[in-house]
Coordinates of C-alpha atoms in Angstrom, one line a residue:
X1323 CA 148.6 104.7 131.1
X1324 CA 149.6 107.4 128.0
X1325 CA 147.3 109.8 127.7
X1326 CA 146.3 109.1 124.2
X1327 CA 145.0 106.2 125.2
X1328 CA 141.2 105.6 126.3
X1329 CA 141.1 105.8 129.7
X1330 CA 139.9 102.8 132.0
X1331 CA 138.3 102.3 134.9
X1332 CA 140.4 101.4 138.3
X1333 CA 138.7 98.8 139.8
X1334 CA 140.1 96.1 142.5
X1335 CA 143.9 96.8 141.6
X1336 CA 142.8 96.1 137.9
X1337 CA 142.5 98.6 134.9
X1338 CA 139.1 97.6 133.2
X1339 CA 137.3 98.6 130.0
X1340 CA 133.9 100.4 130.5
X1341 CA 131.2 98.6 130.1
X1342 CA 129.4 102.4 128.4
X1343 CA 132.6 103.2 126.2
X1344 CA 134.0 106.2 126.2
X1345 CA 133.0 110.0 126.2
X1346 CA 135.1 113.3 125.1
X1347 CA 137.0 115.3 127.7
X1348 CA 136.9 119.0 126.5
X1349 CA 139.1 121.6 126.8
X1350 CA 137.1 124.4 128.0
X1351 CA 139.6 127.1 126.8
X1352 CA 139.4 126.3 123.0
X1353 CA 137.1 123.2 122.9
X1354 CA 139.4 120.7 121.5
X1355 CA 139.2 116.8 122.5
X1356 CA 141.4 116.7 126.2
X1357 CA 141.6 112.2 125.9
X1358 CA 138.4 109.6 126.4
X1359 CA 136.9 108.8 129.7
X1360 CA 135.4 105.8 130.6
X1361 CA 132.0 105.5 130.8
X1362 CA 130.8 102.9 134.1
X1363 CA 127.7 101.0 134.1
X1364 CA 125.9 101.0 137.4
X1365 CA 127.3 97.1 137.8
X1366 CA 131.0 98.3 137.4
X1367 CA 130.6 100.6 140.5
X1368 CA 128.7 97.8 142.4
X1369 CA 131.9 96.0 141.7
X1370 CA 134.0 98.7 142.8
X1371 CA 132.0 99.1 145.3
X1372 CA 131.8 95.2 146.8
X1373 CA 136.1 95.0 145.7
X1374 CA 136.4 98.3 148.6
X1375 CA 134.4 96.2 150.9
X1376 CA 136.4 92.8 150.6
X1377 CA 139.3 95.2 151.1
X1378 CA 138.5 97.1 154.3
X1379 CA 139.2 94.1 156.5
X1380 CA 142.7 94.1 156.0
X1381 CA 143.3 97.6 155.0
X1382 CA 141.8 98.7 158.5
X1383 CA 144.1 96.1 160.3
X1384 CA 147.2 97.9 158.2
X1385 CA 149.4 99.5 160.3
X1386 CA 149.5 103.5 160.5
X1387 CA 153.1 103.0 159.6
X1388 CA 152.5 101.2 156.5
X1389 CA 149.4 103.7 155.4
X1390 CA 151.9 106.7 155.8
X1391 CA 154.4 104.9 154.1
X1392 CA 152.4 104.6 151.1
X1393 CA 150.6 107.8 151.2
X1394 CA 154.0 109.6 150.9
X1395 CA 155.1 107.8 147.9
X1396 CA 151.9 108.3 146.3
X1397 CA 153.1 111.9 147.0
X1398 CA 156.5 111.3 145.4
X1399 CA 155.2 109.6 142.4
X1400 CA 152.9 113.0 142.0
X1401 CA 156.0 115.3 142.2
X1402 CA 157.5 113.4 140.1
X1403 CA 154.8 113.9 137.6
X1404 CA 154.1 117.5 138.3
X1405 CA 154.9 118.4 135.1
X1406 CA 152.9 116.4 132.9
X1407 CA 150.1 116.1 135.2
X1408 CA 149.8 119.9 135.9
X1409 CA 149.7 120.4 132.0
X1410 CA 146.5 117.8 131.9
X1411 CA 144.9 119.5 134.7
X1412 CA 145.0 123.2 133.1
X1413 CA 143.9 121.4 130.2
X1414 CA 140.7 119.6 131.7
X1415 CA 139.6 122.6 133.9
X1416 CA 140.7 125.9 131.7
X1417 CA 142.4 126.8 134.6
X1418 CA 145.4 129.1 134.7
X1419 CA 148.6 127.8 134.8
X1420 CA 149.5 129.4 138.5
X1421 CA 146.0 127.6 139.6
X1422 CA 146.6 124.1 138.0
X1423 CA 150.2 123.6 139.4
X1424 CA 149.6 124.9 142.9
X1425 CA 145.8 124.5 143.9
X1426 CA 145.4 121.5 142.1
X1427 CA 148.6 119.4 141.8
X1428 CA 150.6 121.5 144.3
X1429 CA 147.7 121.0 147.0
X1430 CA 146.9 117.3 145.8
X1431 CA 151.0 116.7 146.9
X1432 CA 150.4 118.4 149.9
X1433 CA 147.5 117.1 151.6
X1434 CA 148.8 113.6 150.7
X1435 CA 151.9 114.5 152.8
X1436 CA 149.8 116.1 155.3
X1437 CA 147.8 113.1 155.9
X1438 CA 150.3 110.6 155.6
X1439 CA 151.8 112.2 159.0
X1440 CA 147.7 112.1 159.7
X1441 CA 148.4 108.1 160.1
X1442 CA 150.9 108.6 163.1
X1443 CA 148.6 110.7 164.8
X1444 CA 147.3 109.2 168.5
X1445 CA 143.8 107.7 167.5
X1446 CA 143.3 106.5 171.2
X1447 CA 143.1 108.6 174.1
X1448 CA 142.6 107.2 177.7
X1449 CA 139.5 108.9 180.0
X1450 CA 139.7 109.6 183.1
X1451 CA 138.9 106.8 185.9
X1452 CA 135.8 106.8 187.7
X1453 CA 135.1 106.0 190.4
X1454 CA 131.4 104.9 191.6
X1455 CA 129.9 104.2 194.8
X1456 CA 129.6 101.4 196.3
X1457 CA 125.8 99.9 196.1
X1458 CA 124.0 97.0 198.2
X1459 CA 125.2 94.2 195.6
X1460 CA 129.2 94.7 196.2
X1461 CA 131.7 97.4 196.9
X1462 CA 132.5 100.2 195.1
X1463 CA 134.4 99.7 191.5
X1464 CA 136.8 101.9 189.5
X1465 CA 135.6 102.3 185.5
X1466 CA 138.1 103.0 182.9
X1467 CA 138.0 104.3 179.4
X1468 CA 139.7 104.0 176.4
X1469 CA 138.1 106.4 173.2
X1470 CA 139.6 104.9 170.0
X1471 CA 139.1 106.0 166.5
X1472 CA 137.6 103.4 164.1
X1473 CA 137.5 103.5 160.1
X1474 CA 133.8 104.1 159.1
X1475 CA 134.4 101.7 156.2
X1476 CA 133.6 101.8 153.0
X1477 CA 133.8 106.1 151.7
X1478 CA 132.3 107.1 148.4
X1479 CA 134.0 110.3 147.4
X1480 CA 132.4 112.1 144.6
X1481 CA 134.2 115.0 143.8
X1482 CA 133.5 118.5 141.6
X1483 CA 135.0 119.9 138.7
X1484 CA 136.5 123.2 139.8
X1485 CA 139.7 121.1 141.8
X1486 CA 140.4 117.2 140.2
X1487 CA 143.3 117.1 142.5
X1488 CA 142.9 119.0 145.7
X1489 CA 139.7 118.1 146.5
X1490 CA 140.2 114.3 145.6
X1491 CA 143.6 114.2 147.7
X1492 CA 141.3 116.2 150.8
X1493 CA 139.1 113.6 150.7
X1494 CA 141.4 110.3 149.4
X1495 CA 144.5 110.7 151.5
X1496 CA 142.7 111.2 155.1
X1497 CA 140.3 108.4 154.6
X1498 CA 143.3 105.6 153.5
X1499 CA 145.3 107.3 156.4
X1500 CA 142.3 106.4 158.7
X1501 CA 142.2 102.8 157.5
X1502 CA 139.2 103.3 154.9
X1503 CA 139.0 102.1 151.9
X1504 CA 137.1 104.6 148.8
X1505 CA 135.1 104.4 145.9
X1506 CA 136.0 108.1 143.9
X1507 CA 133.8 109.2 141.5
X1508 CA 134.7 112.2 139.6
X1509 CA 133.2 115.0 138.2
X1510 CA 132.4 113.9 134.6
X1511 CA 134.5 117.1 133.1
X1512 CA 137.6 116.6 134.2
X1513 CA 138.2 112.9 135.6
X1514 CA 141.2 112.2 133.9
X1515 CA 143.2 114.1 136.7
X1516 CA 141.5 111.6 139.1
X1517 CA 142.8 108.4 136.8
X1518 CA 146.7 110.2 137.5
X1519 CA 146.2 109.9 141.0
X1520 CA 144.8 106.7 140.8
X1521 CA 147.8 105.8 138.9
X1522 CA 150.4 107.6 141.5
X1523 CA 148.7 105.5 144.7
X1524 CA 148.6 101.8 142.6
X1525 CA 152.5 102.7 141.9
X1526 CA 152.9 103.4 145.6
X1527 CA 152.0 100.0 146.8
X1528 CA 148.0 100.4 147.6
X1529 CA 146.9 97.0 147.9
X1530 CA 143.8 95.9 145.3
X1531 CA 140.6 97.2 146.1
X1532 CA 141.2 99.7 148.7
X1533 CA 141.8 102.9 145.9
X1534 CA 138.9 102.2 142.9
X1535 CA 137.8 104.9 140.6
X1536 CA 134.8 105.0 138.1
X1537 CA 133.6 107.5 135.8
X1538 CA 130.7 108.8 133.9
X1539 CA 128.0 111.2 132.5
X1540 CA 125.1 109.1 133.4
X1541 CA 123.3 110.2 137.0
X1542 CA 123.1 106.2 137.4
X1543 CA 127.1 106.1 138.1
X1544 CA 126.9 108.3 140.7
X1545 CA 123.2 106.8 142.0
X1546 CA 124.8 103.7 142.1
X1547 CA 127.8 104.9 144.1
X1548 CA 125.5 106.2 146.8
X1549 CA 123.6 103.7 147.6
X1550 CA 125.2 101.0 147.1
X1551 CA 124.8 98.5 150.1
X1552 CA 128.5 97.8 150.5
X1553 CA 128.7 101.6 150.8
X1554 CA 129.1 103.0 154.8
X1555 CA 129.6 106.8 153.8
X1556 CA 129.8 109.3 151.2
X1557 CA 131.7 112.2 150.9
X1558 CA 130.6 114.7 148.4
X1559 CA 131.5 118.3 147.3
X1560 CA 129.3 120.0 145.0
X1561 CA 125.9 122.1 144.4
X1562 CA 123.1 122.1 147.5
X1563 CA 120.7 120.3 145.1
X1564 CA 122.9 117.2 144.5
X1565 CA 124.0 117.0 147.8
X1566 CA 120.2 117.1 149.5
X1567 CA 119.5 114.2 147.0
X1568 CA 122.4 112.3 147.8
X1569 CA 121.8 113.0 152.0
X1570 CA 118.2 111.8 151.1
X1571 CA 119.0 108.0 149.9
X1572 CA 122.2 107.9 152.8
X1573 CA 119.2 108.9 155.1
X1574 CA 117.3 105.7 154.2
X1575 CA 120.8 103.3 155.2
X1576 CA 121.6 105.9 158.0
X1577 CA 125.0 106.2 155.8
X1578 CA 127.5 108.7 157.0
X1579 CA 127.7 111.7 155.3
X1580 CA 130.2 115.0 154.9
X1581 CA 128.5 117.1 152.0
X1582 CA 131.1 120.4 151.1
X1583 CA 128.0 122.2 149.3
X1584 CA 127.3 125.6 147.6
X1585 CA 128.1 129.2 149.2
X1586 CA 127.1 132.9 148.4
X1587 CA 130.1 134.3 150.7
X1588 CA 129.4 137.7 152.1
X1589 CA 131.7 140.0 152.4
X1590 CA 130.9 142.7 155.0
X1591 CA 132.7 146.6 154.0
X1592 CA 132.5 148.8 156.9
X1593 CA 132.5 152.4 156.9
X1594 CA 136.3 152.2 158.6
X1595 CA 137.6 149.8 156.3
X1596 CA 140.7 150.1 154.4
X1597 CA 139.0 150.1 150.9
X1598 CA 142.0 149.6 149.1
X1599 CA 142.9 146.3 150.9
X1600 CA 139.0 145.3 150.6
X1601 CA 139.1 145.6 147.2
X1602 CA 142.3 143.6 146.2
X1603 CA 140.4 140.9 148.7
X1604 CA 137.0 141.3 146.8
X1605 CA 138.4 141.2 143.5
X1606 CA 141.3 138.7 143.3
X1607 CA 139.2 135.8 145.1
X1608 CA 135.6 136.2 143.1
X1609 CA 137.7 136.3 139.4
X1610 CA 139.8 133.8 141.3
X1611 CA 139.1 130.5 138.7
X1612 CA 136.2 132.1 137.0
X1613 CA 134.9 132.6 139.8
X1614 CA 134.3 128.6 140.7
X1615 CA 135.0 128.7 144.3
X1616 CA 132.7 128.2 146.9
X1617 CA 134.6 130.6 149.1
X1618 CA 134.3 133.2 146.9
X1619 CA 132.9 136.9 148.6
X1620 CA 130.3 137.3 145.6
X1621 CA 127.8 139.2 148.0
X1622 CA 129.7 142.5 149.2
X1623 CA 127.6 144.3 151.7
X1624 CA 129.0 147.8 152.1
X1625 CA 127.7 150.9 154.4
X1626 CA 126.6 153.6 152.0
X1627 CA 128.7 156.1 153.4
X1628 CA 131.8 154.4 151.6
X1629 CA 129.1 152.5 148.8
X1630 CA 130.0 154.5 145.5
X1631 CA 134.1 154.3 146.7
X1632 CA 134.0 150.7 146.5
X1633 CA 131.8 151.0 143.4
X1634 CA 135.0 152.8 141.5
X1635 CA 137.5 151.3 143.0
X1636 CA 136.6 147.9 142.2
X1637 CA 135.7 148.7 138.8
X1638 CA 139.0 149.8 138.3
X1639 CA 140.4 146.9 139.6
X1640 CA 138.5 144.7 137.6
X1641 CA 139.5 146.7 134.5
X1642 CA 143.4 145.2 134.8
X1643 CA 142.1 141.9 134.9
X1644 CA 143.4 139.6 131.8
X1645 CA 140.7 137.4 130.4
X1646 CA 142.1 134.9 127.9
X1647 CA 143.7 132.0 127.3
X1648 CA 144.9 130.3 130.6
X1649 CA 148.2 129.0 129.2
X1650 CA 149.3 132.9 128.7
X1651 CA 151.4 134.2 130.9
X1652 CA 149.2 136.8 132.5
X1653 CA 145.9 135.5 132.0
X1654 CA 143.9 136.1 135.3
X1655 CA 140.3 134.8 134.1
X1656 CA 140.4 131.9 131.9
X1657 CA 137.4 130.1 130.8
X1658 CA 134.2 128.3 132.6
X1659 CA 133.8 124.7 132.8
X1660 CA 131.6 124.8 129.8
X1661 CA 129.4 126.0 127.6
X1662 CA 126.3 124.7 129.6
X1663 CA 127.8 126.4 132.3
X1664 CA 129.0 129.8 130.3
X1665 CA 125.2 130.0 129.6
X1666 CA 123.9 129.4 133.0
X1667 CA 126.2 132.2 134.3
X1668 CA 125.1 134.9 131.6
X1669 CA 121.5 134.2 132.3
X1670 CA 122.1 135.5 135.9
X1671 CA 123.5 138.7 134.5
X1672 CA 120.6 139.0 132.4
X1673 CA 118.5 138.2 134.9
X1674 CA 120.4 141.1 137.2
X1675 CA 119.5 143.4 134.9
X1676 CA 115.7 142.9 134.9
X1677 CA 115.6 142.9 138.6
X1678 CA 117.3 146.1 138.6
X1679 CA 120.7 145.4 139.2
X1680 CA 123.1 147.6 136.7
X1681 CA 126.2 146.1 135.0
X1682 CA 129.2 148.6 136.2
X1683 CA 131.6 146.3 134.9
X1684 CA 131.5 143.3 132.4
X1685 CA 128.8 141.7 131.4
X1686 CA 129.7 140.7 128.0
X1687 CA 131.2 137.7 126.4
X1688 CA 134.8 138.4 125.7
X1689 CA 136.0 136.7 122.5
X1690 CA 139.3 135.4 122.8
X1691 CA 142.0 134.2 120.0
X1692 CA 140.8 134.6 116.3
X1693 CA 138.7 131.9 116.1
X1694 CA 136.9 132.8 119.1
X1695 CA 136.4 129.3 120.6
X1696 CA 136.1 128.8 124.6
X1697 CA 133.8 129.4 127.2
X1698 CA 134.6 132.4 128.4
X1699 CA 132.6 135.2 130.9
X1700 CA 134.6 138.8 131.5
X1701 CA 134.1 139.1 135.2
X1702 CA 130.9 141.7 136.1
X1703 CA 130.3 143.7 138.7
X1704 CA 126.4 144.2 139.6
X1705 CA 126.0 147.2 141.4
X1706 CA 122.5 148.8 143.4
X1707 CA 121.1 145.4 144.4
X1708 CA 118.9 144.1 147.0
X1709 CA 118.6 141.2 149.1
X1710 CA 115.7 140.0 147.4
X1711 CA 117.2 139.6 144.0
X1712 CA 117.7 135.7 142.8
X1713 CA 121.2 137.0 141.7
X1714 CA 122.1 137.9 145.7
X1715 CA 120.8 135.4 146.5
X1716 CA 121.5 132.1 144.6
X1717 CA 124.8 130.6 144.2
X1718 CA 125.8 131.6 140.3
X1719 CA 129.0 129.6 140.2
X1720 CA 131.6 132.4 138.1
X1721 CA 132.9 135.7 137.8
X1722 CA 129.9 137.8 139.3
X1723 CA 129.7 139.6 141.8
X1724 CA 126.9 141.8 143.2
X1725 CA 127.4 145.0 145.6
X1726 CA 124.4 146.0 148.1
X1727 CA 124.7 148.8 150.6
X1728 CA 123.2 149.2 153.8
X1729 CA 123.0 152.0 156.5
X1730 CA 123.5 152.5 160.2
X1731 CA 124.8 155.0 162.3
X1732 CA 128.9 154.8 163.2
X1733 CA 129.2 151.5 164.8
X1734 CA 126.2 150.0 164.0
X1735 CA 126.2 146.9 162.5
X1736 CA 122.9 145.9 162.8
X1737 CA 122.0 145.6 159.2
X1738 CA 125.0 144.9 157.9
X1739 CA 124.4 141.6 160.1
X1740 CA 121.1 141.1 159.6
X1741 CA 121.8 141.0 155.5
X1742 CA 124.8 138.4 155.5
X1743 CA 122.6 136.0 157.9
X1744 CA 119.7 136.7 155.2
X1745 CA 120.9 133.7 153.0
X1746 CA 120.4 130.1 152.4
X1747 CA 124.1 129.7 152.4
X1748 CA 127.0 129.8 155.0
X1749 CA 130.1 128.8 154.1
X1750 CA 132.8 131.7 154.0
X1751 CA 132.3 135.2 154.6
X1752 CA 134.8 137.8 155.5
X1753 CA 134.8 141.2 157.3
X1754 CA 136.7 144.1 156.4
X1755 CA 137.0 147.0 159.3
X1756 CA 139.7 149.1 160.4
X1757 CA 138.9 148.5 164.1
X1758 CA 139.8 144.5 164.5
X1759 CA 137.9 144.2 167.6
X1760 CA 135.0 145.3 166.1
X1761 CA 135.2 143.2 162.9
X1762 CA 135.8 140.3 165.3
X1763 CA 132.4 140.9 166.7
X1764 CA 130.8 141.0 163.5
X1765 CA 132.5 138.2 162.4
X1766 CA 131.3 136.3 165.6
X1767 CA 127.6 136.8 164.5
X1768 CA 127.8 135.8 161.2
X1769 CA 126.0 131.9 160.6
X1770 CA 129.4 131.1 158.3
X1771 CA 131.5 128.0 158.5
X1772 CA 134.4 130.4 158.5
X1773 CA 134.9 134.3 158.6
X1774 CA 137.9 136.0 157.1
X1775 CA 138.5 138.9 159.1
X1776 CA 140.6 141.7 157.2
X1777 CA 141.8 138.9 154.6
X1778 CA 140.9 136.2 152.1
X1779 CA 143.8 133.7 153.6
X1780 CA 142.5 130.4 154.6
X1781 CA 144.7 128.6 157.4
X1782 CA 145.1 125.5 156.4
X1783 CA 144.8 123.1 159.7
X1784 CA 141.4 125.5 160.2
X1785 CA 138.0 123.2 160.1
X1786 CA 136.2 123.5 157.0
X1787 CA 132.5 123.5 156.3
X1788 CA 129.5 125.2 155.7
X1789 CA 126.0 126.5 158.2
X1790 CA 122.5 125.7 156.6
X1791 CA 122.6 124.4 153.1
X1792 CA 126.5 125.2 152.1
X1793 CA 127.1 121.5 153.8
X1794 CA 127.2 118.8 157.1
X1795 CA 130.3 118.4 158.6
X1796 CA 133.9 119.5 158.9
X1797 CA 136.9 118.5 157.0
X1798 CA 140.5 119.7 156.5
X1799 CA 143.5 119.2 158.7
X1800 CA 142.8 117.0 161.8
X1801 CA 139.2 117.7 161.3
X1802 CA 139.8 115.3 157.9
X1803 CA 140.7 112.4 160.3
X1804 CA 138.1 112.9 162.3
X1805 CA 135.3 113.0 159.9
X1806 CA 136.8 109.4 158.2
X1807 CA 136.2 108.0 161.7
X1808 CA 133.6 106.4 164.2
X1809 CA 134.5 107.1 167.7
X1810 CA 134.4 104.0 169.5
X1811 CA 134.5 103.7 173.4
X1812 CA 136.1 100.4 175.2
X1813 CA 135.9 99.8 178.9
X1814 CA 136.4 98.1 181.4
X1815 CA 136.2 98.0 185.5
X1816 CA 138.4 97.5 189.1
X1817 CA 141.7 95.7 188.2
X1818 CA 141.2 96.0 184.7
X1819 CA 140.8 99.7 184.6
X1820 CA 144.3 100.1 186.0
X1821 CA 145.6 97.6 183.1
X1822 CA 143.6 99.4 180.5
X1823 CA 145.5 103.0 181.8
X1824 CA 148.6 102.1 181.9
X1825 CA 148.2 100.5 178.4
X1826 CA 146.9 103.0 176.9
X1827 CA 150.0 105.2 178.4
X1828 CA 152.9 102.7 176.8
X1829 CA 150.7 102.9 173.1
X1830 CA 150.6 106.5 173.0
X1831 CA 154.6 107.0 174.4
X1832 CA 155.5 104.2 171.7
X1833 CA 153.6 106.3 168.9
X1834 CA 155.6 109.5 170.1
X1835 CA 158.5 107.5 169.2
X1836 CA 157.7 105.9 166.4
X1837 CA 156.2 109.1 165.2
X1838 CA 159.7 110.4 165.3
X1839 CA 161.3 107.8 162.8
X1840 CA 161.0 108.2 159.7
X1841 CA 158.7 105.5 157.7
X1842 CA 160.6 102.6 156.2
X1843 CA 160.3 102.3 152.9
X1844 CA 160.5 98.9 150.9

């Protein structure tokens, strides 16, 4: 579909007109009109909805072959594309151009490649036979065990603003690879993106009804995408709010959930840290997007010893940070989503300030270009806080981030501890030492999803998820597989254990082979 055209909804195999019209994308970096997105009506996602369920029967029976086949032309057809598609992404999110080809579109092609190979995998694994005594009824018998991995069915994957293609692909590819079919609802400020992909996978052969895609600004598109009755999970990635709404309607159904929620990241600074290599950490990953990452280490915790160090040093790192327009080569910080969300972000400096927090760095709104249009926050450094300030500890969503110090004799990490686990999030934290072994036993303590210890990298095979309120459930990697699936165990006893052994040997040495050939393609 051009892009000048009002976008439609994906529906069934079908392109269909909204039954709400049409609403204007903006460009967040000077507010002019991105394309139209369709606007759903609550009975246009039960369709979508009822089209993934009449599609699941035969999607499931698919073979792996065939679902890696089409995942990696999906992936071709997005290459191919990469061009155009990365230019609508930066234009939809305000994100720099290094960030919209290779997080979004670059990671979008990736993760469909990854789980296209995600199909082959084994999905049934023989137990081991046991044996059981014989009782006063008969003699004694030998029990097999086969654990296979079953689709859950239909997945409703709403997705957030910050990535319209890698976090769509992280949750789209693994659950088709798996033999689900999905219902995506995107974020209403940037769903175009979403429509490309849909676009790449109907190209690549996905038969009608297993991919369907419906936007919208009304709450009732995404209500309805929830708890629909044809719905058997939902995937979502966004704030802590949304996501205990949408886990309290799944919990009526006993739907299936993964929730990829919000995150205050600490990032623990020890007295023996390299504060050089702490600082290119802190400061290239909290500006990183605005600073709309979950993963971001907005909470540094640092011993006092080294506190006013890190003070300087990171305001003099943040002072060679570019903020402007993300198509300029250069630009580090572009824009926030919008100006709802510029406003939301400023009230928490302001609201730093009256709990006593003072601005080292930032804090203004930059004006960028002559006429000044954007929504755009200069990344600002809070300094002298405490961990009873809202701005430690609620999730502000851009480029903030607030120092604390703490105390302690030399190698006591006590506090330093005891203030990361102080916090209603725990998704990503990291740990910066110049003793590894000790840093791994901080790290070890910490109630985060993930540590970084000594680094911001992120392996990508690594399980991904959040303690407390940042989310339920792991994704990414195999971890993605596993969370699209229901383990389901099959049985059986004496003769027929033997039969169901040695089957399940001649499956799994048949997918080693077949795993080795590359997919046919039509």
């Amino acid at each position: 579909m051009s892009a000048t055209q009002p976008q439609r909804l994906y529906i069934g195999g079908e392109w269909v007109e909204p039954a709400g019209g049409h609403y204007e994308v903006v460009n967040p970096a000077d507010e002019s009109v991105v394309g139209l997105a369709p606007e759903a009506s609550r009975a246009q996602v039960e369709d979508a909805a009822r089209a993934a369920a009449e599609a699941f029967g035969s999607w499931s029976r698919t073979r792996p072959e065939e679902r890696a086949a089409i995942l990696d032309r999906a992936a071709d057809i997005i290459q191919r594309e990469y061009e155009p598609w990365s230019a609508l992404a930066q234009a939809e999110t305000g994100a720099p151009t290094g960030i919209a080809r290779g997080m979004q579109v670059g990671v979008g092609v990736a993760r469909f490649r990854r789980y296209a190979k995600g199909a082959l995998e084994a999905v049934e694994r023989g137990l081991p036979p046991q044996v059981t005594d014989a009782g006063p009824m008969g003699a004694a018998s030998i029990l097999g065990a086969l654990e296979v991995r079953q689709p859950v069915g239909v997945v409703t994957c709403i997705t957030s603003y910050n990535n319209p293609w890698a976090n769509p692909a992280g949750k789209v590819a693994p659950a088709l690879a798996m033999g689900n079919t999905v219902v995506v609802k995107p974020a209403p400020q940037d769903p175009l993106s979403v429509f490309r992909m849909a676009d790449a996978l109907h190209e690549a052969g996905v038969p009608a009804g297993v991919v369907n895609v419906v936007s919208g600004t009304s709450v009732e598109v995404g209500e309805a995408a929830v708890d629909s009755p044809h719905v058997d999970m939902v995937s979502f990635t966004g704030s802590t709010g949304v996501g205990q709404s949408i886990a309290e309607v799944c919990g009526r159904t006993m739907k299936r959930q993964l929730m990829e929620l919000g995150g205050k990241g600490a990032a623990i600074v020890l007295a023996d840290a390299d504060l050089d290599a702490a600082v290119m950490g802190i400061g290239t990953t909290f500006s990183f997007y605005s600073g709309q990452i979950c993963t971001a280490p907005t909470r540094v915790i640092v011993h006092r010893s080294v506190y006013e160090q890190l003070v300087e040093k990171l305001t003099g790192y943040l002072a060679f940070m570019k903020v402007g327009d993300p198509g300029v080569r250069g630009t580090v910080v572009g824009p926030v989503i919008s100006a709802a969300h510029r406003d939301r972000v400023e009230s928490y400096i302001e609201l730093g300030k009256k709990e006593g927090a003072r601005i080292a760095f930032g804090g203004e709104r930059p004006v960028v270009g002559t006429e000044g249009k954007g929504f755009y926050v200069a990344p600002t450094l809070l300094v002298d806080c405490t961990n009873d300030m809202r701005v430690v500890r609620e999730e502000i969503f851009g480029p903030v981030v607030v120092v604390v110090p703490f105390d302690g004799a030399a190698g006591d990490d006590e506090e330093a501890v005891a203030l990361a686990n102080d916090s209603d999030f725990g998704l990503i934290s990291y740990v910066w030492s110049g003793d590894s072994a000790r840093a791994f036993r901080v790290a070890r303590r910490l109630r985060a999803g993930g540590v970084g210890v000594n680094t911001i990298g992120r392996n990508m095979e690594a399980p991904f998820g959040g303690f407390k309120r940042s989310g339920v459930g792991r994704d990414v990697g195999s971890y993605a597989l596993h969370a699209y699936s229901e383990i389901q165990s099959i049985g059986t006893s004496t003769k027929g254990a033997f039969v169901l052994v040695l089957a399940t040997v001649l499956v799994l040495a048949a997918k080693r082979i077949l795993g080795r050939r590359p997919a046919r393609r039509p």
